[in-house]
CSV table of C-alpha atoms and ligand atoms in Angstrom, one decimal:
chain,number,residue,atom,x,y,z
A,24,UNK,CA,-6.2,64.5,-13.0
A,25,UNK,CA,-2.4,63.6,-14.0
A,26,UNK,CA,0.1,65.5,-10.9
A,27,UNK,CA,1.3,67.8,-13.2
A,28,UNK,CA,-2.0,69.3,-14.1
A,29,UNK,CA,-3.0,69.2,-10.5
A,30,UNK,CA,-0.1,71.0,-9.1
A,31,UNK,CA,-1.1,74.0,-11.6
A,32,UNK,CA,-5.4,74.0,-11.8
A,33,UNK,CA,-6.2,73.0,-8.3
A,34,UNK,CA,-7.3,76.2,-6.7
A,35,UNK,CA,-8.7,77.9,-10.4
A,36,UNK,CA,-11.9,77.9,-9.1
A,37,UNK,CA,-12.2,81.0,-7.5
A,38,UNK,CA,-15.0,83.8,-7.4
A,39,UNK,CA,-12.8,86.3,-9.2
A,40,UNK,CA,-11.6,84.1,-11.9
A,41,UNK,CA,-8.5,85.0,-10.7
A,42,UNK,CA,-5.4,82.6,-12.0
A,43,UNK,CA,-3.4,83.1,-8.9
A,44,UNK,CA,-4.7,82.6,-5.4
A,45,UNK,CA,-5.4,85.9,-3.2
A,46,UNK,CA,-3.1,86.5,0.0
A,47,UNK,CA,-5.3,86.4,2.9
A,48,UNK,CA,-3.0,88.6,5.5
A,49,UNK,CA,-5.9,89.6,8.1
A,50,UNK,CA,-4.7,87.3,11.8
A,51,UNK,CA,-8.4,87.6,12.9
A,52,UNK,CA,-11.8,87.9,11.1
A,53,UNK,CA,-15.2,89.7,12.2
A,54,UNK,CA,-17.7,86.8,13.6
A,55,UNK,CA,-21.7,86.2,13.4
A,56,UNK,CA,-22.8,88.2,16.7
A,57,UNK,CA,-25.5,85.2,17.0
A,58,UNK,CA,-23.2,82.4,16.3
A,59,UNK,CA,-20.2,83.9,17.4
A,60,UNK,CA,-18.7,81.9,14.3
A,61,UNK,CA,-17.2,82.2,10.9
A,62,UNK,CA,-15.8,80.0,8.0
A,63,UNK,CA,-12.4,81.6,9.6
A,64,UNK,CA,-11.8,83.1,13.0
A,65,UNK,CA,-8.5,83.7,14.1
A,66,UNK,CA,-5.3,82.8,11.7
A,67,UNK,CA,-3.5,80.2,13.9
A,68,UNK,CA,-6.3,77.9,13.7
A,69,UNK,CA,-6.7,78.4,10.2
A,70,UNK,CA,-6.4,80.9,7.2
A,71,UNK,CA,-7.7,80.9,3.8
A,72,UNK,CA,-4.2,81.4,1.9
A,73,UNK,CA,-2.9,78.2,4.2
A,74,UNK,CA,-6.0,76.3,3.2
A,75,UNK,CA,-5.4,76.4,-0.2
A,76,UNK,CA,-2.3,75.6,-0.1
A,77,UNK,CA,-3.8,72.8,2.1
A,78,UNK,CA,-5.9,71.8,-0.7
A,79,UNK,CA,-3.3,71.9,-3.1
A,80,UNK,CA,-0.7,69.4,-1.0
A,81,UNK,CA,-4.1,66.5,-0.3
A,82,UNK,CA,-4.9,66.7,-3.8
A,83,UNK,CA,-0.8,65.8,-4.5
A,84,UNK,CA,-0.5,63.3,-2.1
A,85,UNK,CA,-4.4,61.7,-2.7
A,86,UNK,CA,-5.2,62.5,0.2
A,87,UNK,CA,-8.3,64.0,2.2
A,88,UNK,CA,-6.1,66.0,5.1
A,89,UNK,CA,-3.0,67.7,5.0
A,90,UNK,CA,-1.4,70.5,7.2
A,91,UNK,CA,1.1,73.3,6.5
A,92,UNK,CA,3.5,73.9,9.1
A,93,UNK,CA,6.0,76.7,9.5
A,94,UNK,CA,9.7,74.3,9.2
A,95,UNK,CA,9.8,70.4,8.2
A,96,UNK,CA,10.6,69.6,11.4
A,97,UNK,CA,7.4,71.2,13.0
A,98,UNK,CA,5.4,69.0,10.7
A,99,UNK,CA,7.7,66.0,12.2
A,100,UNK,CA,6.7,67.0,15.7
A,101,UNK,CA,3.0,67.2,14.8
A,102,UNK,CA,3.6,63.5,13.5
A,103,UNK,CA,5.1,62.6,16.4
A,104,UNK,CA,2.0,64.8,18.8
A,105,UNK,CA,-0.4,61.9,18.9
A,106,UNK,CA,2.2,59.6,20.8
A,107,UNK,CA,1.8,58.9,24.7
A,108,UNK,CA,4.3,58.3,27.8
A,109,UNK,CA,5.1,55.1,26.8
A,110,UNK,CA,5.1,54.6,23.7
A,111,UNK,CA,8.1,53.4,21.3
A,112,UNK,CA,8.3,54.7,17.6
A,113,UNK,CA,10.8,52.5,15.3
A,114,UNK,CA,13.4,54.2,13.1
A,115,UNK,CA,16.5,53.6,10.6
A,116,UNK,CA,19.1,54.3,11.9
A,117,UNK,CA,19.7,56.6,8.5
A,118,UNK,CA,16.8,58.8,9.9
A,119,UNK,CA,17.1,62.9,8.7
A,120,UNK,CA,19.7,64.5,11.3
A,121,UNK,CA,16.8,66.5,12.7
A,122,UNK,CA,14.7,64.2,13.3
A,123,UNK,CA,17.4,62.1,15.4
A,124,UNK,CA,18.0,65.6,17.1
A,125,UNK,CA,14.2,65.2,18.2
A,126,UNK,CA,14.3,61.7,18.9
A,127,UNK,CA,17.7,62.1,21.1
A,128,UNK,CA,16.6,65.0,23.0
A,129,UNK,CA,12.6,65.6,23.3
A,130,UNK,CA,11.4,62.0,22.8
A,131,UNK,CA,13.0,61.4,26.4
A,132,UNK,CA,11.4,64.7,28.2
A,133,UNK,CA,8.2,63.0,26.8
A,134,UNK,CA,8.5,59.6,27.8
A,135,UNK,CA,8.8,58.2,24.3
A,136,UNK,CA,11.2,55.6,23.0
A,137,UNK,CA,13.1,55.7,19.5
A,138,UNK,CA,14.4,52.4,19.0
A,139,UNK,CA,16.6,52.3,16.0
A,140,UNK,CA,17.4,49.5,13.3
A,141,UNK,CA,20.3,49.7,11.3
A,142,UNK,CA,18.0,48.2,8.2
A,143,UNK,CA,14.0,48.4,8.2
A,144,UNK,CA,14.2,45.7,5.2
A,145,UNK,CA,15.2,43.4,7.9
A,146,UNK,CA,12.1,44.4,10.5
A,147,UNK,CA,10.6,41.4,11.7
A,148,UNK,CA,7.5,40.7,13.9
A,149,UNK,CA,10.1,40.0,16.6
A,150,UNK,CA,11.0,44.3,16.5
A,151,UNK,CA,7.3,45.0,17.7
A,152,UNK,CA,6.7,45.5,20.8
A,153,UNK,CA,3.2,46.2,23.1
A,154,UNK,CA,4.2,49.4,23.4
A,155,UNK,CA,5.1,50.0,19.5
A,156,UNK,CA,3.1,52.4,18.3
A,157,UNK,CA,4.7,53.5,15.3
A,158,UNK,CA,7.3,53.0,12.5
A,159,UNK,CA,9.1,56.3,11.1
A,160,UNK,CA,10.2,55.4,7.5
A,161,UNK,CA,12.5,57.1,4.9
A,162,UNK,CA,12.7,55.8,1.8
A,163,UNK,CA,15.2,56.2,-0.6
A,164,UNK,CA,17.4,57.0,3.0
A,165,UNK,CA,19.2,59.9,3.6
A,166,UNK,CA,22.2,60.0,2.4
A,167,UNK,CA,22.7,56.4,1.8
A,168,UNK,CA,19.8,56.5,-0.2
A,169,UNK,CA,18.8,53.2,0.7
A,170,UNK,CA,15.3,51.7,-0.2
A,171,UNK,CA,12.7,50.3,2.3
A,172,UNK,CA,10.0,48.5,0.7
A,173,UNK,CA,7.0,50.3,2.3
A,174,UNK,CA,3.6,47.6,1.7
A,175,UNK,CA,6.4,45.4,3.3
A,176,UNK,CA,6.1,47.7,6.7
A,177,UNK,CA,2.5,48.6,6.8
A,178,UNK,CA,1.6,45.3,6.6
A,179,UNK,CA,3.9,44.2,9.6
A,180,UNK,CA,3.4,47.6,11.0
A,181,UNK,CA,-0.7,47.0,11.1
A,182,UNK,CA,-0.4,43.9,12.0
A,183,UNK,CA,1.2,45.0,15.2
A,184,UNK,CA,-1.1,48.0,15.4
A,185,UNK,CA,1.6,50.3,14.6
A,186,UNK,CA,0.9,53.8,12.5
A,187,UNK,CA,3.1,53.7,9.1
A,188,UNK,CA,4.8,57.5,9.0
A,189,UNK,CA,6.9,58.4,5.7
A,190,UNK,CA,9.1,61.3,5.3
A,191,UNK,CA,8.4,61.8,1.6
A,192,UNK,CA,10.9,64.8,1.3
A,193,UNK,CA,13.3,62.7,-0.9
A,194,UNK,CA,10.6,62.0,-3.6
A,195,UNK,CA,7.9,64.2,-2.8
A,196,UNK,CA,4.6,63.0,-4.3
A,197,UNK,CA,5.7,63.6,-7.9
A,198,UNK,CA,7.3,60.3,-7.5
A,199,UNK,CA,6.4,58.2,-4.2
A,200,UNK,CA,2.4,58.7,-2.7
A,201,UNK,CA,2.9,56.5,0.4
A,202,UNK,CA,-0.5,56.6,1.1
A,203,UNK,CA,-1.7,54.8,-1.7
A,204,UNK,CA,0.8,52.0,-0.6
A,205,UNK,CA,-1.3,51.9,2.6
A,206,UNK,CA,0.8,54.3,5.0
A,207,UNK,CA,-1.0,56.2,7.6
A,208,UNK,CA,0.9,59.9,7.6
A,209,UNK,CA,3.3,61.6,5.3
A,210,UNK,CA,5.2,64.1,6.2
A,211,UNK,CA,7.8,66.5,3.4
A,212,UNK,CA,10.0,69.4,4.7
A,213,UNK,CA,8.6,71.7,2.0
A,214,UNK,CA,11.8,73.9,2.3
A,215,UNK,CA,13.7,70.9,-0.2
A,216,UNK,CA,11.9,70.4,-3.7
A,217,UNK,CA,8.5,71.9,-3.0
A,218,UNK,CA,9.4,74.9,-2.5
A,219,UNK,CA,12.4,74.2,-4.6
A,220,UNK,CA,14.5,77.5,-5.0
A,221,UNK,CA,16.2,77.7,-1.6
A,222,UNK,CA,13.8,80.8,-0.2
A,223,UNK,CA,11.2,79.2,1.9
A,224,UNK,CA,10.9,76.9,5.2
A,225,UNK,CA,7.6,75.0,5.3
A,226,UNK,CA,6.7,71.5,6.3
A,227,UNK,CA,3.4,69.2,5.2
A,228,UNK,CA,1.3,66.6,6.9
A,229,UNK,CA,-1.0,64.7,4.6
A,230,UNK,CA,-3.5,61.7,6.0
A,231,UNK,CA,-6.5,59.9,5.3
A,232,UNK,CA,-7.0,59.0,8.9
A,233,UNK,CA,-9.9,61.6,10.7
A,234,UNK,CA,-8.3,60.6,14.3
A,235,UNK,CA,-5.2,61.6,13.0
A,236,UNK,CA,-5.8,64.4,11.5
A,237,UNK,CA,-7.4,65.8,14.3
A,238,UNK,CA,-4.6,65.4,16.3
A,239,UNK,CA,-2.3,67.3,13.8
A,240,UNK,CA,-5.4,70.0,13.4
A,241,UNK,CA,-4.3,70.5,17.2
A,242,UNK,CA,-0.6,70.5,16.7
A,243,UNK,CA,-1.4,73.8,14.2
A,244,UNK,CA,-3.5,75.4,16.9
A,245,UNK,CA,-1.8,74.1,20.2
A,246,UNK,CA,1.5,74.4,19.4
A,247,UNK,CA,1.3,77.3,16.8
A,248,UNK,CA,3.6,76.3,14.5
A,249,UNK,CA,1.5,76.9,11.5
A,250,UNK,CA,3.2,78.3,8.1
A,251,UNK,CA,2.5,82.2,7.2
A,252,UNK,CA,0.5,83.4,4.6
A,253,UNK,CA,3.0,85.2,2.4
A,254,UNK,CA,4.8,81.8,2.6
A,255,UNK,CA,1.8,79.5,1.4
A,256,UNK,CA,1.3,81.5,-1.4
A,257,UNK,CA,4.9,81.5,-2.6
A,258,UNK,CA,4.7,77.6,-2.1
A,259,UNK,CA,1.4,77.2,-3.9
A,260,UNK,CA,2.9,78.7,-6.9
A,261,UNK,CA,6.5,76.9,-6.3
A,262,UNK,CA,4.7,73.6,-6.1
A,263,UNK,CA,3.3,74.6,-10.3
A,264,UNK,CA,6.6,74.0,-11.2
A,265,UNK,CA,7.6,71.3,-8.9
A,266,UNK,CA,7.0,68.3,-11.7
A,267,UNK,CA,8.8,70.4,-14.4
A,268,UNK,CA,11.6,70.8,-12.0
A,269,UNK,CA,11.9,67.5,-10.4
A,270,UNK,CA,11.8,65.9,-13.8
A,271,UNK,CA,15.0,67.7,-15.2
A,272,UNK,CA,17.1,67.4,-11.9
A,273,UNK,CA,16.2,63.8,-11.7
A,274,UNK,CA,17.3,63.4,-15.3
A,275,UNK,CA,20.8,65.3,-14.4
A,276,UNK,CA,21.2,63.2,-11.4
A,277,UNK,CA,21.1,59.6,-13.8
A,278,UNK,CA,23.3,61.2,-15.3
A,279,UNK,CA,26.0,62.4,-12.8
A,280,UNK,CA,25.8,59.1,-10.8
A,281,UNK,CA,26.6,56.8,-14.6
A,282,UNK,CA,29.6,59.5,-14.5
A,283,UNK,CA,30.4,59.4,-11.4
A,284,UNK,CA,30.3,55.4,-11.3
A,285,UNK,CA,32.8,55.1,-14.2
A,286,UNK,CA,35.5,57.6,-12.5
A,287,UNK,CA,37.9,55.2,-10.7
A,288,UNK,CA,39.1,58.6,-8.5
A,289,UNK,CA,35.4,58.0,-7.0
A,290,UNK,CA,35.4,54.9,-4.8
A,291,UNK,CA,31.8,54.7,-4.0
A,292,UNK,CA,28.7,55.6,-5.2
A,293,UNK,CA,24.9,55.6,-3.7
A,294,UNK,CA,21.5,56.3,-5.8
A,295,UNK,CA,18.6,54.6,-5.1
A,296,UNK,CA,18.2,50.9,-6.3
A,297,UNK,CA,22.2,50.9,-6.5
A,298,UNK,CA,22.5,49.0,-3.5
A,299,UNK,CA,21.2,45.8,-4.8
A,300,UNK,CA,18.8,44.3,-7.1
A,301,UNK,CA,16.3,43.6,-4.7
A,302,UNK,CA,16.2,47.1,-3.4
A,303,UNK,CA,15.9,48.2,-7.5
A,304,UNK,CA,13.4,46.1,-7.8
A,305,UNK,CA,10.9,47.3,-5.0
A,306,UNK,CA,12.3,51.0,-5.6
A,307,UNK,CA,10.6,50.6,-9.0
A,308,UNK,CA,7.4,48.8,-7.5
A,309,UNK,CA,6.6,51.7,-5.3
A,310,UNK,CA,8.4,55.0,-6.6
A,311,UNK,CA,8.3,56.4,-10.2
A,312,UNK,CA,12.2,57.3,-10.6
A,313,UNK,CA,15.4,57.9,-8.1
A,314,UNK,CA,15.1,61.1,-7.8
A,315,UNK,CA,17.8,63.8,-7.8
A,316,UNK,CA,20.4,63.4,-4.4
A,317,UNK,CA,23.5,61.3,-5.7
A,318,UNK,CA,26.0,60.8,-2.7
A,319,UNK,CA,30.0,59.4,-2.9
A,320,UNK,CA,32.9,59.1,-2.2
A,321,UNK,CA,36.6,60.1,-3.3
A,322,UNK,CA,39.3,58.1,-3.7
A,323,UNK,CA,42.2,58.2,-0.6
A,324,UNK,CA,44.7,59.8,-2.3
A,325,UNK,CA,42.1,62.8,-3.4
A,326,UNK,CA,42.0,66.1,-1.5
A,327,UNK,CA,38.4,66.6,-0.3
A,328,UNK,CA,38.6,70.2,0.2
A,329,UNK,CA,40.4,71.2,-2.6
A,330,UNK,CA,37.6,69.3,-4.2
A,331,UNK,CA,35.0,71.4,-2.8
A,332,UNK,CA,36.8,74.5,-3.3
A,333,UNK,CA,37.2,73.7,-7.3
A,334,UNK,CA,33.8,73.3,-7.3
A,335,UNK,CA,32.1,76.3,-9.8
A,336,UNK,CA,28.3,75.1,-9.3
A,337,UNK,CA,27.4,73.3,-6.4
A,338,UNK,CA,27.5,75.8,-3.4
A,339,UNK,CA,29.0,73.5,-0.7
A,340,UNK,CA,25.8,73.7,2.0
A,341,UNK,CA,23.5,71.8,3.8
A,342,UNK,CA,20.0,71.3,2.0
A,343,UNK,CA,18.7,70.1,-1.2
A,344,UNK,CA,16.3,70.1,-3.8
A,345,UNK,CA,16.2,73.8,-5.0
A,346,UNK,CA,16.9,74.5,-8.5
A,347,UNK,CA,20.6,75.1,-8.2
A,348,UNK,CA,22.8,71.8,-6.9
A,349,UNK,CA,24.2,72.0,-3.3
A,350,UNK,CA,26.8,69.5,-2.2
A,351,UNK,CA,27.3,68.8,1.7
A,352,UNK,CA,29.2,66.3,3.7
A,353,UNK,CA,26.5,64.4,5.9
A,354,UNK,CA,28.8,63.2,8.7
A,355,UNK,CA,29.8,66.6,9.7
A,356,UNK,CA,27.0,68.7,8.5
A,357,UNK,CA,23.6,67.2,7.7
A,358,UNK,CA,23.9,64.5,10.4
A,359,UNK,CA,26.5,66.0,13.0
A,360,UNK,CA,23.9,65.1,15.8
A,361,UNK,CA,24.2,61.5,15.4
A,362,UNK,CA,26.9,60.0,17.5
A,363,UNK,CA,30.2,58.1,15.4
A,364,UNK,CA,29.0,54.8,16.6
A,365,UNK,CA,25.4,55.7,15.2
A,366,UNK,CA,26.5,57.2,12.0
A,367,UNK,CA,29.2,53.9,11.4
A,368,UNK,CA,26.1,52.0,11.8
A,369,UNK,CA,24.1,54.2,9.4
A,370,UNK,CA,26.5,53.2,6.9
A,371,UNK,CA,27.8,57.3,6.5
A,372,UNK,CA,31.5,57.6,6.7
A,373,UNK,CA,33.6,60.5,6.9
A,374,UNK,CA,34.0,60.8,3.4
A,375,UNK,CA,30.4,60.5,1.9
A,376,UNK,CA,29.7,63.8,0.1
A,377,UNK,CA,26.2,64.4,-1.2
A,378,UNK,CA,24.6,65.9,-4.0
A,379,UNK,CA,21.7,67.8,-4.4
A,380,UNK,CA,21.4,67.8,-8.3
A,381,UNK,CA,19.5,71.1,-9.2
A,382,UNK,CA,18.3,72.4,-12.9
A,383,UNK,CA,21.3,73.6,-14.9
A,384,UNK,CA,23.0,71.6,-18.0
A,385,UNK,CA,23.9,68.6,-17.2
A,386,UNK,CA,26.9,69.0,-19.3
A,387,UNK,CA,28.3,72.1,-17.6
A,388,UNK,CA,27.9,70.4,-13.9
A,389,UNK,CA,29.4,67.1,-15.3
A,390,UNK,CA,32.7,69.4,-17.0
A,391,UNK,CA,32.2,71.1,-13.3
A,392,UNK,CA,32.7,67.6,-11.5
A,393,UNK,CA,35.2,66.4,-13.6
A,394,UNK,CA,37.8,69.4,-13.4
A,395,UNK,CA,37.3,69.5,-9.9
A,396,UNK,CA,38.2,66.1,-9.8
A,397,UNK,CA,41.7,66.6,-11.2
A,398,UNK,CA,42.2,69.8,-9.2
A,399,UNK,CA,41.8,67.6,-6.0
A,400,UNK,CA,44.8,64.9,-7.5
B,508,LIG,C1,15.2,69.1,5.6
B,508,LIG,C2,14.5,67.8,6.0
B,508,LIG,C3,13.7,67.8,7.1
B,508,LIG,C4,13.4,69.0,8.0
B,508,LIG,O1,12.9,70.0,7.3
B,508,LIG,P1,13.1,71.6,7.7
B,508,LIG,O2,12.2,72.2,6.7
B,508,LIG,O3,14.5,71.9,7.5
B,508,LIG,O4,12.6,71.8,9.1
B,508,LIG,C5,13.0,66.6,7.4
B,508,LIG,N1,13.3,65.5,6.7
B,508,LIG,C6,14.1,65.5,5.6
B,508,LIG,C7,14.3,64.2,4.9
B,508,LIG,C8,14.8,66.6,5.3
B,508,LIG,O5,15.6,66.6,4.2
């Protein structure tokens, strides 16, 4: 089954015939007196609306586990569960802001080490250490949209008896199924293009390791975090769209970066495979397309915030991938928890604005760009 047809049939077989899932809202269910079981006893440790959503986000990714939590960043902590006093997890430094947040503050309280390199293409057997026990990976970056060539990392990772973890959010597996590459987790924050209009939190875990997933089937029930009915059934039916969707804000977003790259009022521009031909080249080995998030920069002489205030269509916010383009600026918004020195060795500067290309004409938000462009001379 292609992903587009699997993002739409995956739960038709039901016992109504029903084309759209039933909302399961019931926190506990009646058990066998003699057994004292059920297929489903109390809604934390699972519930029939989050298992098919369940269903729906393994058969995405290919794979034969995945969780829904209630946030992105509650499916990054169940990532990060398994881990010990001790151990060290390797990250870019270009990690989401968030999960630096959780890395700066909590991995201490725990014992845990994040020990960031400024470029995972340049990882070497000489990063690893005996206490490396995993390598967080985001690839294209955010908002440099840098490229990481993931078989690259699993091998050296494995080799080293490291875990491979991607944060898929970026590409989501319409375009990027890390798993098949040989990675060990994927996690998405849901919120961005799976739920995809701006109205939902929700974070996924997909494996096909049992040890692993039993550790993130504890997360759900230890921890709690778990995502709400109502909420799994508005992302089961977001996630029909999501290939329709992703398709025509990736094809706006080629589009507004050739624009934007042939404007000499914008200085720099970032897409993935820009950076060099190399990272093209393995961009196009393990993803099918760049996705939608275009970041740059303005010329010197341009006024940023008279910029963002021309603006008619993207809402100037934090967040991306819903159907309507956002625009943020990363230093002070997305990735404010990052100290200077961290972010200057990220490669975000001050000035990077980025681009969450949504759904609408290309022509109107490329008119949009352009007057706002001359508003901000
Ligand atoms: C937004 C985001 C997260 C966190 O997800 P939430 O749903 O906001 O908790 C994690 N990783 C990436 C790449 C993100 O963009």
């Amino acid at each position: 089954m292609h992903i587009r047809t699997a993002a739409v049939q995956t739960l038709r077989e039901n016992e109504l015939g029903a084309v759209v899932p039933p909302v399961h809202l019931a926190s506990t269910f009646e058990l066998d007196p003699a057994t004292e079981d059920a297929p489903y006893a109390y809604q934390r440790g699972s519930n029939p609306t989050r298992a098919q959503l369940e269903t729906v986000l393994a058969a995405l990714d290919g794979a034969e586990h995945a969780f829904a939590f209630a946030s992105g960043m509650a499916a990054t902590a169940a990532v990060f569960s398994p881990l010990e006093v001790g151990d060290e997890v390797i990250l870019p430094a270009t990690v989401y802001g968030g999960t630096f947040r959780f890395v700066d503050r909590i991995f201490p309280q725990r014992g845990l080490t994040g020990r960031y390199v400024a470029d995972l293409g340049e990882l070497t057997d000489a990063d690893f250490t005996e206490h490396t026990r995993m390598v967080f990976v985001e690839t294209p970056a955010n908002p440099t949209l840098r490229i990481t060539d993931l078989r690259r990392i699993v091998e050296l990772a494995h080799r080293h008896g490291a875990i491979v973890a991607v944060d898929n959010t970026f590409m989501t597996p319409v375009l990027q199924r890390p798993l098949t590459l040989g990675a060990d987790v994927v996690v998405q924050s849901a919120t961005k293009y799976l739920a995809g209009h701006s109205d939902l939190l929700a974070g996924a875990v997909t494996t096909n390791n049992a040890g692993l997933a039993e550790a993130y089937a504890l997360a759900q029930k230890a921890s709690g975090g778990v995502l709400p009915p109502q909420d799994s059934f508005r992302l089961i039916q977001a996630i029909k769209t999501l290939p329709l969707r992703l398709e025509r804000q990736q094809a706006n977003a080629i589009r507004i970066h050739e624009h934007l790259r042939e404007r000499s009022d914008v200085t720099a521009t970032w897409f993935p495979g820009s950076h060099s031909e190399a990272e093209a080249r393995i961009h196009a080995s393990q993803a099918d397309g760049p996705g939608a998030v275009v970041s740059f920069e303005l010329a010197e002489d341009l006024d940023r915030v008279a910029f963002l205030r021309a603006l008619r269509y993207p809402a100037f916010a934090v967040s991306l991938g819903g159907v309507e383009s956002l625009i943020c600026r990363p230093a002070t918004m997305t990735h404010e928890a990052m100290a200077p020195e961290d972010r200057s060795l990220a490669g975000i500067g001050d000035e990077m604005l980025r681009l969450s290309v949504g759904i609408e004409d290309a022509d109107d938000l490329i008119a949009d760009l352009d007057q706002a462009l001359a508003a901000a001379r």
